[in-house]
CSV table of C-alpha atoms in Angstrom, one decimal:
chain,number,residue,atom,x,y,z
A,1,MET,CA,136.8,57.2,77.7
A,2,ILE,CA,136.4,56.9,81.5
A,3,TYR,CA,133.3,58.5,82.9
A,4,ARG,CA,133.9,61.0,85.7
A,5,ILE,CA,131.2,62.2,88.0
A,6,PRO,CA,130.7,65.9,87.6
A,7,ARG,CA,132.1,67.9,90.5
A,8,GLN,CA,130.7,71.4,89.7
A,9,ASP,CA,127.0,72.2,89.9
A,10,ARG,CA,127.0,73.6,86.3
A,11,ALA,CA,128.5,70.3,85.0
A,12,LEU,CA,126.0,68.3,86.9
A,13,ARG,CA,123.1,70.4,85.6
A,14,THR,CA,124.3,69.9,82.1
A,15,GLU,CA,124.7,66.2,82.5
A,16,ASN,CA,121.1,65.9,83.9
A,17,ALA,CA,119.8,68.1,81.1
A,18,TYR,CA,121.3,65.7,78.6
A,19,LEU,CA,120.0,62.6,80.4
A,20,ASP,CA,116.5,64.0,80.8
A,21,ALA,CA,116.4,64.9,77.1
A,22,PHE,CA,117.7,61.5,76.2
A,23,GLU,CA,115.0,59.8,78.3
A,24,ARG,CA,112.2,61.9,76.7
A,25,LEU,CA,113.4,61.1,73.2
A,26,ILE,CA,113.8,57.4,74.0
A,27,SER,CA,110.2,57.3,75.2
A,28,GLU,CA,109.1,58.8,71.9
A,29,ARG,CA,111.4,57.2,69.4
A,30,GLY,CA,113.2,54.3,71.0
A,31,TYR,CA,116.9,54.0,71.6
A,32,THR,CA,118.0,53.1,68.1
A,33,ASN,CA,116.1,56.0,66.5
A,34,THR,CA,117.4,58.6,69.0
A,35,SER,CA,120.4,60.4,67.5
A,36,LEU,CA,123.0,62.4,69.3
A,37,ASP,CA,122.1,65.4,67.1
A,38,ALA,CA,118.5,65.1,68.4
A,39,ILE,CA,119.6,65.0,72.0
A,40,ALA,CA,121.9,68.0,71.5
A,41,ARG,CA,119.1,70.0,69.8
A,42,GLU,CA,116.7,69.1,72.6
A,43,VAL,CA,119.1,70.5,75.2
A,44,GLY,CA,120.3,73.4,73.1
A,45,LEU,CA,124.0,72.3,73.3
A,46,THR,CA,126.3,70.4,70.9
A,47,LYS,CA,126.8,66.8,70.0
A,48,ALA,CA,130.5,67.3,70.7
A,49,ALA,CA,129.7,68.4,74.2
A,50,PHE,CA,127.5,65.3,74.7
A,51,LEU,CA,130.4,63.1,73.5
A,52,ALA,CA,132.9,64.9,75.7
A,53,ARG,CA,130.6,64.3,78.7
A,54,PHE,CA,129.6,60.7,78.1
A,55,GLY,CA,131.8,59.2,75.4
A,56,SER,CA,129.0,57.5,73.6
A,57,LYS,CA,125.2,57.1,73.5
A,58,LYS,CA,125.5,53.7,75.1
A,59,ALA,CA,127.5,55.1,78.1
A,60,ALA,CA,124.7,57.7,78.6
A,61,LEU,CA,122.1,55.0,78.5
A,62,LEU,CA,123.9,53.0,81.1
A,63,LEU,CA,123.9,56.1,83.4
A,64,LEU,CA,120.2,56.6,82.8
A,65,PHE,CA,119.6,52.9,83.6
A,66,ASP,CA,121.7,53.3,86.8
A,67,ARG,CA,119.0,55.8,88.0
A,68,TYR,CA,116.3,53.1,87.5
A,69,CYS,CA,118.5,50.4,89.1
A,70,ALA,CA,119.0,52.6,92.3
A,71,LYS,CA,115.3,53.1,92.5
A,72,ALA,CA,114.5,49.4,91.9
A,73,THR,CA,117.0,48.3,94.6
A,74,ALA,CA,115.6,50.7,97.1
A,75,VAL,CA,112.1,49.5,96.4
A,76,MET,CA,113.1,45.8,96.8
A,77,GLU,CA,115.0,46.5,100.0
A,78,GLU,CA,111.8,48.1,101.4
A,79,MET,CA,109.8,45.1,100.2
A,80,ALA,CA,112.2,42.7,101.9
A,81,LEU,CA,111.3,44.3,105.2
A,82,HIS,CA,107.5,43.8,104.6
A,83,ILE,CA,107.3,40.4,103.1
A,84,PRO,CA,107.6,38.5,106.4
A,85,THR,CA,104.7,40.4,107.9
A,86,MET,CA,102.3,40.1,104.9
A,87,PRO,CA,99.3,37.7,105.4
A,88,SER,CA,100.1,35.4,102.5
A,89,ALA,CA,102.3,34.6,99.5
A,90,GLU,CA,99.6,35.9,97.2
A,91,ALA,CA,99.4,39.2,99.1
A,92,ALA,CA,103.2,39.6,99.0
A,93,ILE,CA,103.5,38.9,95.3
A,94,TYR,CA,100.5,41.2,94.5
A,95,GLU,CA,102.2,44.0,96.4
A,96,LEU,CA,105.6,43.3,94.7
A,97,SER,CA,104.0,43.1,91.2
A,98,THR,CA,102.2,46.5,91.6
A,99,VAL,CA,105.3,48.3,93.0
A,100,LEU,CA,107.5,47.0,90.2
A,101,GLU,CA,105.0,47.8,87.5
A,102,LYS,CA,104.9,51.4,88.9
A,103,ILE,CA,108.6,51.9,88.7
A,104,GLN,CA,108.8,50.2,85.3
A,105,LEU,CA,106.2,52.8,84.1
A,106,GLU,CA,108.0,55.7,85.7
A,107,ASP,CA,111.3,54.6,84.1
A,108,PHE,CA,109.9,53.1,81.0
A,109,ALA,CA,112.4,54.8,78.6
A,110,PRO,CA,115.7,53.3,80.0
A,111,ASN,CA,114.0,49.9,80.4
A,112,ARG,CA,112.8,49.9,76.8
A,113,ALA,CA,116.3,51.1,75.6
A,114,MET,CA,118.1,48.4,77.6
A,115,GLN,CA,115.8,45.8,75.9
A,116,GLU,CA,116.7,47.3,72.5
A,117,LEU,CA,120.4,47.1,73.4
A,118,PHE,CA,120.0,43.5,74.5
A,119,PHE,CA,118.5,42.5,71.2
A,120,GLU,CA,121.2,44.4,69.4
A,121,GLU,CA,124.1,42.9,71.3
A,122,LEU,CA,122.5,39.6,72.6
A,123,LYS,CA,124.2,40.2,75.9
A,124,VAL,CA,122.6,40.8,79.3
A,125,ASP,CA,124.0,43.8,81.1
A,126,GLN,CA,125.4,43.2,84.6
A,127,ARG,CA,123.0,45.8,86.0
A,128,THR,CA,120.0,43.9,84.7
A,129,GLN,CA,121.4,40.7,86.2
A,130,LYS,CA,121.9,42.4,89.6
A,131,ILE,CA,118.3,43.6,89.7
A,132,PHE,CA,117.0,40.2,88.6
A,133,LEU,CA,119.0,38.5,91.4
A,134,GLU,CA,117.6,40.9,93.9
A,135,LEU,CA,114.1,39.9,92.8
A,136,VAL,CA,115.0,36.2,93.1
A,137,ASP,CA,116.0,36.9,96.7
A,138,LEU,CA,112.6,38.4,97.3
A,139,MET,CA,110.9,35.3,95.9
A,140,ARG,CA,113.0,33.2,98.2
A,141,LEU,CA,111.8,35.3,101.1
A,142,VAL,CA,108.2,34.7,100.0
A,143,GLN,CA,108.9,31.0,99.9
A,144,LYS,CA,110.6,31.0,103.3
A,145,HIS,CA,107.9,33.0,105.1
A,146,HIS,CA,104.7,31.9,103.3
A,147,LEU,CA,105.1,28.4,101.9
A,148,GLU,CA,105.9,26.4,105.0
A,149,GLY,CA,105.5,22.7,104.5
A,150,VAL,CA,106.0,23.0,100.7
A,151,ALA,CA,109.2,21.4,99.2
A,152,TYR,CA,110.1,24.5,97.1
A,153,THR,CA,113.3,25.0,95.2
A,154,ASP,CA,115.3,27.8,93.6
A,155,THR,CA,113.8,26.8,90.3
A,156,GLY,CA,110.5,28.3,91.6
A,157,ALA,CA,112.2,31.5,92.8
A,158,PHE,CA,114.0,32.0,89.4
A,159,SER,CA,110.8,31.1,87.5
A,160,GLY,CA,108.6,33.3,89.5
A,161,SER,CA,111.0,36.2,89.0
A,162,GLN,CA,111.1,35.7,85.3
A,163,ILE,CA,107.3,35.5,85.0
A,164,LEU,CA,107.0,38.7,87.0
A,165,VAL,CA,109.5,40.7,85.0
A,166,SER,CA,108.3,39.4,81.6
A,167,VAL,CA,104.6,39.8,82.2
A,168,ASN,CA,104.7,43.3,83.8
A,169,PHE,CA,107.2,44.7,81.3
A,170,ASN,CA,105.4,43.2,78.3
A,171,TYR,CA,102.1,44.5,79.6
A,172,ILE,CA,103.6,48.0,79.8
A,173,LEU,CA,104.8,47.6,76.2
A,174,ARG,CA,101.2,46.7,75.2
A,175,ALA,CA,102.5,43.3,74.0
A,176,MET,CA,100.0,41.4,76.2
A,177,PRO,CA,96.6,42.9,75.3
A,178,ALA,CA,94.8,39.8,76.5
A,179,LEU,CA,95.7,40.5,80.1
A,180,PRO,CA,93.0,42.2,82.2
A,181,ARG,CA,93.2,46.0,82.0
A,182,ASP,CA,91.8,46.3,85.5
A,183,HIS,CA,94.8,46.8,87.8
A,184,ASP,CA,93.5,44.7,90.7
A,185,THR,CA,92.4,41.8,88.6
A,186,ARG,CA,95.6,41.8,86.6
A,187,HIS,CA,97.9,41.8,89.6
A,188,ARG,CA,95.8,39.2,91.5
A,189,MET,CA,96.1,36.9,88.4
A,190,ILE,CA,99.9,37.5,88.2
A,191,ALA,CA,100.2,36.7,91.9
A,192,LEU,CA,98.4,33.4,91.5
A,193,MET,CA,100.7,32.4,88.6
A,194,ILE,CA,103.8,33.3,90.5
A,195,VAL,CA,102.8,31.6,93.7
A,196,ALA,CA,102.1,28.4,91.6
A,197,ALA,CA,105.7,28.7,90.2
A,198,LEU,CA,107.2,29.3,93.7
A,199,ARG,CA,105.8,25.9,94.8
A,200,PHE,CA,108.2,24.1,92.5
């Protein structure tokens, strides 16, 4: 089934109601444990209407993840404007880390569901790749503007990006309880780790 963007206000409201309910349920139960029946019950509509609208649970998840991707891209475009004017590499990465953690928290459900989908299919979605490469570009900007005189490489930019994504997301999942709970301390520590990686 080919997804079509709703043209009528009522259809758009219905789609958003399904997606909002889906997001709430994923937050509580996870992607795998969220059934189409549960989503339909939450909205007060039918499973058949959900399938007619989206085609599948995975297709609905990808639309939900698109919301996060649009937000993440906008945040990174904004960061790209500020990185050259920041006082140091550490300050730039600290700011980037706090901003990305904030949107990962706001959009926790689709991120968690995409991780479940990855483990299920063992395939990285192109949306995830795009966001990651946008982050790599920001790391390159930090290298260019704040690591003058250092013989840095793309290995550092890719490694720094991987560290940032992994540490922040796993902290949100509560899978890294040894990290400092204090926001400032945690992000300063993350910034120092990533700047060390960017020097490679």
